[in-house]
Amino acid sequence: MLHYTGYSLSVAFLGALLGTLTGISLASVLSQAYTIYFNLPETIGGINSKAILYGFMISMTVSLIAGLTASRGVVAINPAESMRPEPPRGTGKIILERWTWLWNRFNATWKMSLRSVCRKWGRFAVTLVGVIFAVGLLVLSLFSNDSVTVPPVQRVA
């Protein structure tokens, strides 16, 4: 159980350490920007070691609770049982298999993929939404880049 909890604690420690170092390095830059923008006095700043300590403690505590909660279920099962593959839920024909004129045109890879999509449609839907958002972000970033770097061309016909 401690083995699995160690993973979560190491990730939390590394994240807290990187966050602290990033926060310390950016604190002076942001303080100077706030001083200029909001017309604040220059006495802003300093490293609050108590806040850093509290942040580390909260991060490690939440990570410990999450690691113990996750590993409790893993430790409870028999190792030999956990290595067996999960039996498939539905083993009937999917709707595409009933259309033999279409089904016979697919090779084995396509057939397995289509069976998986039809049997686990929730996972397919989440994957599809993720791909749609990823492509949308890609198109948006390319558009934003082009709108700044490429000068507009006006054509008069």
PDB file of C-alpha atoms in Angstrom:
ATOM      1  CA  MET A   1       0.000   0.000   0.000  1.00  0.00           C
ATOM      2  CA  LEU A   2       2.847   2.377   0.807  1.00  0.00           C
ATOM      3  CA  HIS A   3       4.398   1.588  -2.571  1.00  0.00           C
ATOM      4  CA  TYR A   4       1.407   3.042  -4.440  1.00  0.00           C
ATOM      5  CA  THR A   5       1.082   5.947  -2.027  1.00  0.00           C
ATOM      6  CA  GLY A   6       4.745   6.774  -2.632  1.00  0.00           C
ATOM      7  CA  TYR A   7       3.953   7.484  -6.281  1.00  0.00           C
ATOM      8  CA  SER A   8       1.315  10.044  -5.374  1.00  0.00           C
ATOM      9  CA  LEU A   9       3.534  11.631  -2.723  1.00  0.00           C
ATOM     10  CA  SER A  10       6.461  11.928  -5.128  1.00  0.00           C
ATOM     11  CA  VAL A  11       4.270  13.583  -7.765  1.00  0.00           C
ATOM     12  CA  ALA A  12       2.852  15.977  -5.156  1.00  0.00           C
ATOM     13  CA  PHE A  13       6.310  16.838  -3.843  1.00  0.00           C
ATOM     14  CA  LEU A  14       7.685  17.441  -7.324  1.00  0.00           C
ATOM     15  CA  GLY A  15       4.667  19.578  -8.252  1.00  0.00           C
ATOM     16  CA  ALA A  16       4.871  21.609  -5.052  1.00  0.00           C
ATOM     17  CA  LEU A  17       8.602  22.111  -5.528  1.00  0.00           C
ATOM     18  CA  LEU A  18       8.232  23.222  -9.152  1.00  0.00           C
ATOM     19  CA  GLY A  19       5.306  25.468  -8.235  1.00  0.00           C
ATOM     20  CA  THR A  20       7.272  27.065  -5.412  1.00  0.00           C
ATOM     21  CA  LEU A  21      10.325  27.673  -7.577  1.00  0.00           C
ATOM     22  CA  THR A  22       8.191  29.107 -10.372  1.00  0.00           C
ATOM     23  CA  GLY A  23       6.289  31.298  -7.927  1.00  0.00           C
ATOM     24  CA  ILE A  24       9.467  32.629  -6.353  1.00  0.00           C
ATOM     25  CA  SER A  25      11.035  33.365  -9.730  1.00  0.00           C
ATOM     26  CA  LEU A  26       7.937  35.125 -11.101  1.00  0.00           C
ATOM     27  CA  ALA A  27       7.052  37.015  -7.913  1.00  0.00           C
ATOM     28  CA  SER A  28       9.367  39.948  -8.532  1.00  0.00           C
ATOM     29  CA  VAL A  29       8.338  40.257 -12.179  1.00  0.00           C
ATOM     30  CA  LEU A  30       4.637  40.302 -11.323  1.00  0.00           C
ATOM     31  CA  SER A  31       5.186  42.664  -8.388  1.00  0.00           C
ATOM     32  CA  GLN A  32       6.940  45.138 -10.664  1.00  0.00           C
ATOM     33  CA  ALA A  33       4.135  44.880 -13.209  1.00  0.00           C
ATOM     34  CA  TYR A  34       1.484  45.443 -10.519  1.00  0.00           C
ATOM     35  CA  THR A  35       3.473  48.362  -9.126  1.00  0.00           C
ATOM     36  CA  ILE A  36       3.505  50.070 -12.517  1.00  0.00           C
ATOM     37  CA  TYR A  37      -0.028  49.177 -13.595  1.00  0.00           C
ATOM     38  CA  PHE A  38      -1.902  49.781 -10.323  1.00  0.00           C
ATOM     39  CA  ASN A  39       0.418  52.536  -9.014  1.00  0.00           C
ATOM     40  CA  LEU A  40       1.242  50.565  -5.860  1.00  0.00           C
ATOM     41  CA  PRO A  41       4.143  51.248  -3.518  1.00  0.00           C
ATOM     42  CA  GLU A  42       7.389  49.412  -4.182  1.00  0.00           C
ATOM     43  CA  THR A  43       7.345  47.611  -0.821  1.00  0.00           C
ATOM     44  CA  ILE A  44       5.324  44.713  -2.199  1.00  0.00           C
ATOM     45  CA  GLY A  45       7.017  41.365  -2.208  1.00  0.00           C
ATOM     46  CA  GLY A  46       9.085  39.088  -0.116  1.00  0.00           C
ATOM     47  CA  ILE A  47       8.985  35.355   0.262  1.00  0.00           C
ATOM     48  CA  ASN A  48       6.425  34.128   2.759  1.00  0.00           C
ATOM     49  CA  SER A  49       7.901  30.895   4.077  1.00  0.00           C
ATOM     50  CA  LYS A  50       4.765  30.147   6.096  1.00  0.00           C
ATOM     51  CA  ALA A  51       2.641  30.179   2.913  1.00  0.00           C
ATOM     52  CA  ILE A  52       5.145  27.898   1.177  1.00  0.00           C
ATOM     53  CA  LEU A  53       5.083  25.491   4.127  1.00  0.00           C
ATOM     54  CA  TYR A  54       1.268  25.475   4.211  1.00  0.00           C
ATOM     55  CA  GLY A  55       1.155  24.869   0.464  1.00  0.00           C
ATOM     56  CA  PHE A  56       3.524  21.919   0.786  1.00  0.00           C
ATOM     57  CA  MET A  57       1.525  20.499   3.700  1.00  0.00           C
ATOM     58  CA  ILE A  58      -1.802  20.803   1.884  1.00  0.00           C
ATOM     59  CA  SER A  59      -0.343  19.294  -1.283  1.00  0.00           C
ATOM     60  CA  MET A  60       1.198  16.345   0.543  1.00  0.00           C
ATOM     61  CA  THR A  61      -1.924  15.733   2.677  1.00  0.00           C
ATOM     62  CA  VAL A  62      -4.282  15.699  -0.294  1.00  0.00           C
ATOM     63  CA  SER A  63      -1.860  13.479  -2.197  1.00  0.00           C
ATOM     64  CA  LEU A  64      -1.569  11.074   0.741  1.00  0.00           C
ATOM     65  CA  ILE A  65      -5.345  10.784   1.048  1.00  0.00           C
ATOM     66  CA  ALA A  66      -5.729  10.263  -2.714  1.00  0.00           C
ATOM     67  CA  GLY A  67      -2.936   7.673  -2.785  1.00  0.00           C
ATOM     68  CA  LEU A  68      -4.350   5.728   0.157  1.00  0.00           C
ATOM     69  CA  THR A  69      -7.856   5.817  -1.288  1.00  0.00           C
ATOM     70  CA  ALA A  70      -6.692   4.602  -4.699  1.00  0.00           C
ATOM     71  CA  SER A  71      -4.364   1.908  -3.377  1.00  0.00           C
ATOM     72  CA  ARG A  72      -6.948   0.521  -0.946  1.00  0.00           C
ATOM     73  CA  GLY A  73      -8.938  -0.955  -3.828  1.00  0.00           C
ATOM     74  CA  VAL A  74      -5.820  -2.342  -5.528  1.00  0.00           C
ATOM     75  CA  VAL A  75      -4.522  -4.047  -2.396  1.00  0.00           C
ATOM     76  CA  ALA A  76      -7.887  -5.654  -1.636  1.00  0.00           C
ATOM     77  CA  ILE A  77      -7.973  -7.880  -4.738  1.00  0.00           C
ATOM     78  CA  ASN A  78      -6.069 -11.096  -5.317  1.00  0.00           C
ATOM     79  CA  PRO A  79      -3.042 -10.568  -7.647  1.00  0.00           C
ATOM     80  CA  ALA A  80      -3.878 -13.565  -9.844  1.00  0.00           C
ATOM     81  CA  GLU A  81      -7.423 -12.320 -10.220  1.00  0.00           C
ATOM     82  CA  SER A  82      -6.313  -8.828 -11.172  1.00  0.00           C
ATOM     83  CA  MET A  83      -4.182 -10.114 -14.073  1.00  0.00           C
ATOM     84  CA  ARG A  84      -7.059 -11.867 -15.805  1.00  0.00           C
ATOM     85  CA  PRO A  85      -8.650  -9.894 -18.600  1.00  0.00           C
ATOM     86  CA  GLU A  86     -12.132  -8.596 -18.023  1.00  0.00           C
ATOM     87  CA  PRO A  87     -14.706 -10.717 -19.868  1.00  0.00           C
ATOM     88  CA  PRO A  88     -16.560  -8.848 -22.595  1.00  0.00           C
ATOM     89  CA  ARG A  89     -19.991  -7.575 -21.613  1.00  0.00           C
ATOM     90  CA  GLY A  90     -22.012  -7.956 -24.757  1.00  0.00           C
ATOM     91  CA  THR A  91     -21.116 -10.714 -27.163  1.00  0.00           C
ATOM     92  CA  GLY A  92     -23.917 -10.549 -29.682  1.00  0.00           C
ATOM     93  CA  LYS A  93     -23.744  -9.362 -33.234  1.00  0.00           C
ATOM     94  CA  ILE A  94     -23.592  -5.643 -33.719  1.00  0.00           C
ATOM     95  CA  ILE A  95     -25.964  -4.025 -36.183  1.00  0.00           C
ATOM     96  CA  LEU A  96     -23.323  -3.773 -38.906  1.00  0.00           C
ATOM     97  CA  GLU A  97     -22.744  -7.542 -38.827  1.00  0.00           C
ATOM     98  CA  ARG A  98     -26.326  -8.091 -39.902  1.00  0.00           C
ATOM     99  CA  TRP A  99     -25.644  -6.181 -43.105  1.00  0.00           C
ATOM    100  CA  THR A 100     -23.474  -8.862 -44.664  1.00  0.00           C
ATOM    101  CA  TRP A 101     -22.982  -7.007 -47.940  1.00  0.00           C
ATOM    102  CA  LEU A 102     -21.226  -4.213 -46.000  1.00  0.00           C
ATOM    103  CA  TRP A 103     -19.636  -6.278 -43.234  1.00  0.00           C
ATOM    104  CA  ASN A 104     -17.805  -8.608 -45.622  1.00  0.00           C
ATOM    105  CA  ARG A 105     -15.988  -5.650 -47.204  1.00  0.00           C
ATOM    106  CA  PHE A 106     -14.133  -4.818 -43.945  1.00  0.00           C
ATOM    107  CA  ASN A 107     -10.874  -6.486 -42.992  1.00  0.00           C
ATOM    108  CA  ALA A 108     -10.288  -7.927 -39.501  1.00  0.00           C
ATOM    109  CA  THR A 109      -8.828  -4.715 -38.083  1.00  0.00           C
ATOM    110  CA  TRP A 110     -11.844  -2.670 -39.115  1.00  0.00           C
ATOM    111  CA  LYS A 111     -14.220  -5.320 -37.795  1.00  0.00           C
ATOM    112  CA  MET A 112     -12.564  -5.348 -34.358  1.00  0.00           C
ATOM    113  CA  SER A 113     -12.533  -1.548 -34.232  1.00  0.00           C
ATOM    114  CA  LEU A 114     -16.193  -1.276 -35.198  1.00  0.00           C
ATOM    115  CA  ARG A 115     -17.182  -3.914 -32.629  1.00  0.00           C
ATOM    116  CA  SER A 116     -15.284  -1.998 -29.953  1.00  0.00           C
ATOM    117  CA  VAL A 117     -16.954   1.277 -30.942  1.00  0.00           C
ATOM    118  CA  CYS A 118     -20.431  -0.253 -30.878  1.00  0.00           C
ATOM    119  CA  ARG A 119     -19.922  -2.092 -27.584  1.00  0.00           C
ATOM    120  CA  LYS A 120     -18.223   0.749 -25.725  1.00  0.00           C
ATOM    121  CA  TRP A 121     -19.966   3.763 -27.190  1.00  0.00           C
ATOM    122  CA  GLY A 122     -19.372   5.924 -24.101  1.00  0.00           C
ATOM    123  CA  ARG A 123     -15.614   5.647 -24.429  1.00  0.00           C
ATOM    124  CA  PHE A 124     -15.927   6.320 -28.158  1.00  0.00           C
ATOM    125  CA  ALA A 125     -18.043   9.433 -27.525  1.00  0.00           C
ATOM    126  CA  VAL A 126     -15.558  10.848 -25.005  1.00  0.00           C
ATOM    127  CA  THR A 127     -12.663  10.152 -27.383  1.00  0.00           C
ATOM    128  CA  LEU A 128     -14.531  11.782 -30.254  1.00  0.00           C
ATOM    129  CA  VAL A 129     -15.293  14.900 -28.199  1.00  0.00           C
ATOM    130  CA  GLY A 130     -11.623  15.078 -27.163  1.00  0.00           C
ATOM    131  CA  VAL A 131     -10.454  14.856 -30.763  1.00  0.00           C
ATOM    132  CA  ILE A 132     -12.980  17.499 -31.838  1.00  0.00           C
ATOM    133  CA  PHE A 133     -11.763  19.918 -29.163  1.00  0.00           C
ATOM    134  CA  ALA A 134      -8.105  19.201 -29.960  1.00  0.00           C
ATOM    135  CA  VAL A 135      -8.625  19.916 -33.654  1.00  0.00           C
ATOM    136  CA  GLY A 136     -10.620  23.030 -32.776  1.00  0.00           C
ATOM    137  CA  LEU A 137      -7.794  24.309 -30.571  1.00  0.00           C
ATOM    138  CA  LEU A 138      -5.300  23.581 -33.324  1.00  0.00           C
ATOM    139  CA  VAL A 139      -7.330  25.451 -35.936  1.00  0.00           C
ATOM    140  CA  LEU A 140      -7.896  28.351 -33.528  1.00  0.00           C
ATOM    141  CA  SER A 141      -4.193  28.632 -32.722  1.00  0.00           C
ATOM    142  CA  LEU A 142      -3.240  28.539 -36.399  1.00  0.00           C
ATOM    143  CA  PHE A 143      -5.877  31.168 -37.175  1.00  0.00           C
ATOM    144  CA  SER A 144      -4.662  33.387 -34.338  1.00  0.00           C
ATOM    145  CA  ASN A 145      -1.088  33.075 -35.546  1.00  0.00           C
ATOM    146  CA  ASP A 146      -2.040  33.891 -39.137  1.00  0.00           C
ATOM    147  CA  SER A 147      -4.214  36.828 -38.125  1.00  0.00           C
ATOM    148  CA  VAL A 148      -1.220  38.471 -36.463  1.00  0.00           C
ATOM    149  CA  THR A 149       1.624  37.509 -38.805  1.00  0.00           C
ATOM    150  CA  VAL A 150       0.020  37.538 -42.258  1.00  0.00           C
ATOM    151  CA  PRO A 151      -1.010  40.996 -43.499  1.00  0.00           C
ATOM    152  CA  PRO A 152      -4.491  41.200 -44.951  1.00  0.00           C
ATOM    153  CA  VAL A 153      -4.665  41.317 -48.738  1.00  0.00           C
ATOM    154  CA  GLN A 154      -7.487  43.279 -50.270  1.00  0.00           C
ATOM    155  CA  ARG A 155      -8.469  42.416 -53.790  1.00  0.00           C
ATOM    156  CA  VAL A 156     -10.592  44.741 -55.774  1.00  0.00           C
ATOM    157  CA  ALA A 157     -12.296  43.115 -58.694  1.00  0.00           C
TER     158      ALA A 157
END
